[in-house]
XYZ file of C-alpha atoms in Angstrom:
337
model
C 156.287 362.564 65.852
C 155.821 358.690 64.851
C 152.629 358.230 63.073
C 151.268 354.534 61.481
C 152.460 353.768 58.652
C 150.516 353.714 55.482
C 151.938 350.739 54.434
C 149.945 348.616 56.994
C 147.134 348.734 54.543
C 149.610 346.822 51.946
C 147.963 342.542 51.660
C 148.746 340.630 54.851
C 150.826 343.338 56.829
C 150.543 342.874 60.173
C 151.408 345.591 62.464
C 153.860 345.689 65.484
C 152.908 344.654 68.870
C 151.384 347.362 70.961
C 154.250 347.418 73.405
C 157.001 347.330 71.013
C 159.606 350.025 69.999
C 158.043 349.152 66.381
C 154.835 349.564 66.695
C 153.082 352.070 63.706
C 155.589 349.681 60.865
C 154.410 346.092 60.150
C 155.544 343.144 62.147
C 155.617 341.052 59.184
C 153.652 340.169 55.764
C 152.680 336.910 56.173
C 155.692 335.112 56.139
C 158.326 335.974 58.647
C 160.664 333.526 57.445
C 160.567 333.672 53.848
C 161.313 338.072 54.363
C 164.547 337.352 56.625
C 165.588 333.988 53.868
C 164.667 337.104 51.075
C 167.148 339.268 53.302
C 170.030 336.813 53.473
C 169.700 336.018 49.626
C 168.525 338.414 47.233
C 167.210 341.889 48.119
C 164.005 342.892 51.251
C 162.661 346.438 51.652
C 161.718 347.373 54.956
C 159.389 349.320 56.705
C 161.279 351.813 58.930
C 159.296 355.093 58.746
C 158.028 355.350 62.210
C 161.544 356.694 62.787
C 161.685 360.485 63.419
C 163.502 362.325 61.254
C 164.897 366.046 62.266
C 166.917 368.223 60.225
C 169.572 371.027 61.029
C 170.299 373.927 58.839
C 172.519 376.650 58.964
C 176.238 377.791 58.549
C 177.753 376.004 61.533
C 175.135 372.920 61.721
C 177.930 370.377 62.216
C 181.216 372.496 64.005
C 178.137 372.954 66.664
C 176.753 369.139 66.721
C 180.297 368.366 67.080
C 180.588 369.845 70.304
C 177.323 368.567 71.588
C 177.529 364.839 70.557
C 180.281 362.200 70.839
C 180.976 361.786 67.140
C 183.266 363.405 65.442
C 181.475 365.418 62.894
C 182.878 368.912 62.428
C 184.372 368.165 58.960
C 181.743 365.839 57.418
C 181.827 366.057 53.715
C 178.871 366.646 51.749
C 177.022 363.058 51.158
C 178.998 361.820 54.475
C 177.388 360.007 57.203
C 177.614 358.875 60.751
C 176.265 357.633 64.007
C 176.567 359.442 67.453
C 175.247 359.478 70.744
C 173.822 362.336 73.295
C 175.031 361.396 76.671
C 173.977 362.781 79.909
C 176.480 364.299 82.110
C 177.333 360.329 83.838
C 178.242 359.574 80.463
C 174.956 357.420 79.830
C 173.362 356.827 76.481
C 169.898 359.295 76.013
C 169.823 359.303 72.216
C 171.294 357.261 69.321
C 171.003 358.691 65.858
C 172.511 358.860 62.771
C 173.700 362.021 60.606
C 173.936 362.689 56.521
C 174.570 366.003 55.585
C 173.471 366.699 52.101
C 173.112 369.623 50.571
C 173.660 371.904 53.463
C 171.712 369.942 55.707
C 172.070 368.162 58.205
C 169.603 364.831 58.459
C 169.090 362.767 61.804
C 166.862 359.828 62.138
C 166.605 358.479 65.330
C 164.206 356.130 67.734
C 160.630 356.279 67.742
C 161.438 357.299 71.498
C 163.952 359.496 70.751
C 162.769 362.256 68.419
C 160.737 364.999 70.425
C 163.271 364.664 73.418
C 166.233 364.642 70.792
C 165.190 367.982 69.490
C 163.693 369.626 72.621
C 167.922 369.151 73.681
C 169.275 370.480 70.246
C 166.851 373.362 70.276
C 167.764 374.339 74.237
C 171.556 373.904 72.728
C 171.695 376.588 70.109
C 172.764 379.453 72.039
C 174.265 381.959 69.268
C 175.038 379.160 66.533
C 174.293 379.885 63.100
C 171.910 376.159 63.729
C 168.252 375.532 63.150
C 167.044 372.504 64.114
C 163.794 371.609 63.176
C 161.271 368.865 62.942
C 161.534 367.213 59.451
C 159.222 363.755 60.087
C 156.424 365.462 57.345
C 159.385 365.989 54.622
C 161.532 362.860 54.776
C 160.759 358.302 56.124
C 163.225 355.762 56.213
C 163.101 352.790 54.691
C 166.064 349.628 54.809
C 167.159 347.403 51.722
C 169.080 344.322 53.220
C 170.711 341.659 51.255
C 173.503 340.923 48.675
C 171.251 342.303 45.433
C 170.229 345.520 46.480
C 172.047 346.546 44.065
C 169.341 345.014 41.650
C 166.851 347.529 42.443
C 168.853 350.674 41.608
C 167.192 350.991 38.366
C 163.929 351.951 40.571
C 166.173 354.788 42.360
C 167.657 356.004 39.435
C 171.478 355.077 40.286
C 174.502 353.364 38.494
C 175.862 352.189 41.645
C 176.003 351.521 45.531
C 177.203 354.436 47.893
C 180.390 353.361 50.080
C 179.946 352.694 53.724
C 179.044 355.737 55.447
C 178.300 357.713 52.358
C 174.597 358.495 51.091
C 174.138 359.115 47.443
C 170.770 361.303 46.203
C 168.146 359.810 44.346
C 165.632 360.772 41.620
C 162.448 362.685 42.933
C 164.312 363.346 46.303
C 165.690 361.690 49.307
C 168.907 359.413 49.314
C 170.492 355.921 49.864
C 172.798 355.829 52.462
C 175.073 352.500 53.333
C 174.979 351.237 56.689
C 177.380 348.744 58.501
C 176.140 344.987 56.955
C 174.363 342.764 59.768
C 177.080 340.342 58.810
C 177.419 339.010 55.420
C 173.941 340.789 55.190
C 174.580 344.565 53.297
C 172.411 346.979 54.619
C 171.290 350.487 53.633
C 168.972 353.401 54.431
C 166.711 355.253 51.694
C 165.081 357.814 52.918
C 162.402 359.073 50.501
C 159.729 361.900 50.164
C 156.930 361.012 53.327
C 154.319 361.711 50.934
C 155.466 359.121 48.202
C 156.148 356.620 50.793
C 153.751 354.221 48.809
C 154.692 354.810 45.448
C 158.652 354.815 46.790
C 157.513 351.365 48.120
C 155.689 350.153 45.027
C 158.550 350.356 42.793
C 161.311 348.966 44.870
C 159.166 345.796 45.196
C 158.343 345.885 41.582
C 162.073 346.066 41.128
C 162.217 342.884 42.814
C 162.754 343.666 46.609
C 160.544 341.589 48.600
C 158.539 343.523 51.371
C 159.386 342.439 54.652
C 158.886 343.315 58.692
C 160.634 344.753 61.814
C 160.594 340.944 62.768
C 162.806 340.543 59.810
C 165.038 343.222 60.738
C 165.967 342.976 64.274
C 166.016 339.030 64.034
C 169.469 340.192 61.687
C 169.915 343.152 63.550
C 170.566 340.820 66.878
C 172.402 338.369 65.419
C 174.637 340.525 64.081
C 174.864 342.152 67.477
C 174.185 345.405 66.399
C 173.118 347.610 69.156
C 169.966 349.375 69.135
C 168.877 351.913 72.011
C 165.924 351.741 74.167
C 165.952 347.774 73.385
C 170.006 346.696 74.294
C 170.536 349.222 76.665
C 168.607 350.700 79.880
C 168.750 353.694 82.213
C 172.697 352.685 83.307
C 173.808 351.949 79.473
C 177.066 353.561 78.522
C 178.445 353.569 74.960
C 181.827 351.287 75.963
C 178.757 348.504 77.271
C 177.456 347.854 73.699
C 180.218 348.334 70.927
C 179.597 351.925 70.244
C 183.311 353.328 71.090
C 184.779 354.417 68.146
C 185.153 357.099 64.886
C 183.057 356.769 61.183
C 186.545 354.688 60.437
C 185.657 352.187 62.868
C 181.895 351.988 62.417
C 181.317 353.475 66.177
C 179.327 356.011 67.661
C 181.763 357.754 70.090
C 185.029 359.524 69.061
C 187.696 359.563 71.454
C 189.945 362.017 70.303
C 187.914 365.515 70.236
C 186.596 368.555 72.597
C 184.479 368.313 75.258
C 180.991 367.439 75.023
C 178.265 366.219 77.926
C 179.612 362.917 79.372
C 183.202 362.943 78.044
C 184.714 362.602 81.367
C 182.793 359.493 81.861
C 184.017 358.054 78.376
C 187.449 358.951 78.990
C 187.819 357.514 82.213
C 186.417 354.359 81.741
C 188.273 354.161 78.657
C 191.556 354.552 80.476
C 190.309 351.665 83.048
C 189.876 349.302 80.017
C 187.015 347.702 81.790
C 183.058 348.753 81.359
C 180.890 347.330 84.325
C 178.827 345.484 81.702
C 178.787 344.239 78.011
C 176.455 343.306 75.239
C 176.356 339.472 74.156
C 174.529 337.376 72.208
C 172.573 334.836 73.475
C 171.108 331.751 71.700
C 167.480 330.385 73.403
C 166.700 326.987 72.543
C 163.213 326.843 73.153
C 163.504 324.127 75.911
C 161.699 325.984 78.931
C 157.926 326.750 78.965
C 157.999 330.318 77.095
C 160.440 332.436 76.760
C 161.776 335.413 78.199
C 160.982 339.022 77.237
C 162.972 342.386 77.144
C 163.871 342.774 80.730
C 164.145 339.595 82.170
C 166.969 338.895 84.007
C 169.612 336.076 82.568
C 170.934 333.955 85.468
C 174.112 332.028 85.319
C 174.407 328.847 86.310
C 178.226 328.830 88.388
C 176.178 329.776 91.652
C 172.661 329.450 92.000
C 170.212 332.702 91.398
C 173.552 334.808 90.464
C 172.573 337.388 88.051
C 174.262 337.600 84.972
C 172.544 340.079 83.110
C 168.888 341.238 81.818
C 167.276 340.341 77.951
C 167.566 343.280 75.489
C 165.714 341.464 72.978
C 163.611 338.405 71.966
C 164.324 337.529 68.636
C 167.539 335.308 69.333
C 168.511 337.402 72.234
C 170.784 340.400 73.279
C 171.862 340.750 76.947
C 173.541 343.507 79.022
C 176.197 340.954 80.703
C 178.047 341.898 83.905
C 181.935 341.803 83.772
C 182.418 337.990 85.295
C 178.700 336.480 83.700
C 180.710 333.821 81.244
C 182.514 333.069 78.246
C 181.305 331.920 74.704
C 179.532 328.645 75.005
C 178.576 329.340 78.721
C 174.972 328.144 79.250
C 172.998 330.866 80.941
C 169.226 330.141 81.469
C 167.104 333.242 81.393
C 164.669 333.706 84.253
């Protein structure tokens, strides 16, 4: 589904690294620093459109997501949003995406990774449901505003005011804004705009005064707010309790724990009920002393007993780790190997 993005031909993009989840967006414009300080102080626009986007129409679209995916979603309101997870049957994390139905349908963007698998599932999953899921990348791309004046360029989207979190508001000449949870004092949304006016979309935001920056940008704040993100802070063995993602729309989580049955409930449930997930996300700081530095993957060693293993890097901007149950407290120094 992901395609490059047009806007790599803006002045001084520079596109993501050939091995990253971001590759087909741009890396950065030049300035890496200057787009996250933008971020933290006024208002950046983000390149996010390699993201797939599917769509789900029909009478029971979201009674019949609800009893597929962990979220509970059955009585979403239209303009409501949320996040949720497909688990296999072990209760481990396939697909993260989020959900806004508008105007009877139902719209999921999801990992560059995620979409074809994402709706080869939903499509296998339809049985007699009055559900059509579909591939919607041509129609709709995703783009983020971050910082505390997004509300400055709402002029260029034709709106009065900011949507509430977890609510998506439509804009003129189609698509809507949609706020996220805030990578800490940072606010956060998703506009998602027409595919084919991606550049003109883009145009006016920044001549509204949002300052283009890169995926760089956004998962440096993405990480140190220790926001999850799948494919990149969890692996093959990742379950939702591991990384933060237990929890209703209320609670800004991912996995509902009081509804029906869906794949990998029993897993959820139980571990739940134990209180105690084998592993769990935390943020680590690298301070740039060793030779290098460590990449997605590496494993994070701590220091108590020589060559113990205390986890494995989920990313390299500051740095996320998948943590085992004893591998340290805050303040705990942990060289990566």
């Amino acid at each position: 589904m992901a395609t490059s993005s047009p806007l790599l031909a803006l002045p001084g993009a520079v596109a993501g690294l050939p091995d990253s989840p971001d590759v087909g967006v741009a890396w950065h414009y030049g300035d890496p620093f200057a787009e996250q300080r933008a971020a933290a102080a006024g208002v950046a626009v983000v390149d996010r459109s390699h993201r797939p986007v599917l769509a789900i129409s029909g009478a029971e679209r979201l009674s019949w997501l609800h009893t597929i995916t962990s979220q509970h979603i059955a009585n979403l309101g239209d303009g409501e949003s949320a996040e949720s997870l497909d688990l296999d049957g072990n209760g481990r994390v396939l697909h993260h995406f989020v959900l806004t139905d508008l105007d009877e349908v139902a719209w999921l963007d999801t990992e560059p990774a995620s979409g074809r698998p994402l709706l080869d599932y939903l499509r296998k999953m339809v049985f007699w449901a009055k559900a059509e899921p579909r591939d919607a990348h041509s129609e709709l791309a995703v783009l983020s505003l971050l910082g505390p004046a997004v509300a400055t360029v709402l002029p260029a989207l034709g709106l009065a005011e900011l949507p509430p979190l977890y609510r998506a508001a439509p804009v003129d000449r189609g698509g809507f804004l949609r706020r996220m949870p805030a990578f800490g004092p940072i606010d956060r949304f998703d506009l998602l705009v027409p595919r084919d006016e991606l550049r003109e979309r883009w145009d006016a935001l920044a001549a509204a005064g949002a300052t283009p920056a890169g995926s760089w940008s956004f998962e440096a704040l993405r990480t140190a707010a220790l926001v999850p993100r799948a494919g990149v802070d969890t692996d093959d063995r990742a379950i939702p309790h591991e990384v933060g993602w237990i929890g209703g729309v209320a609670e800004q989580g991912a996995v509902h724990l009081d509804k029906g049955c869906y794949r990998g409930q029993e897993t959820v449930a139980r571990v739940h009920n134990l209180g105690k997930p084998p592993r769990h996300l935390v943020l680590l700081h690298l301070d740039g002393s060793a030779d290098g530095r460590p990449v997605t993957g590496d494993q994070v060693l701590a220091t108590a007993r020589a060559g113990d293993r205390a986890g494995t890097v989920g990313d390299q901007v500051l740095a996320t780790a998948r943590a085992g149950d004893r591998a340290g407290t805050v303040g705990d120094q942990v060289p990566a190997a």
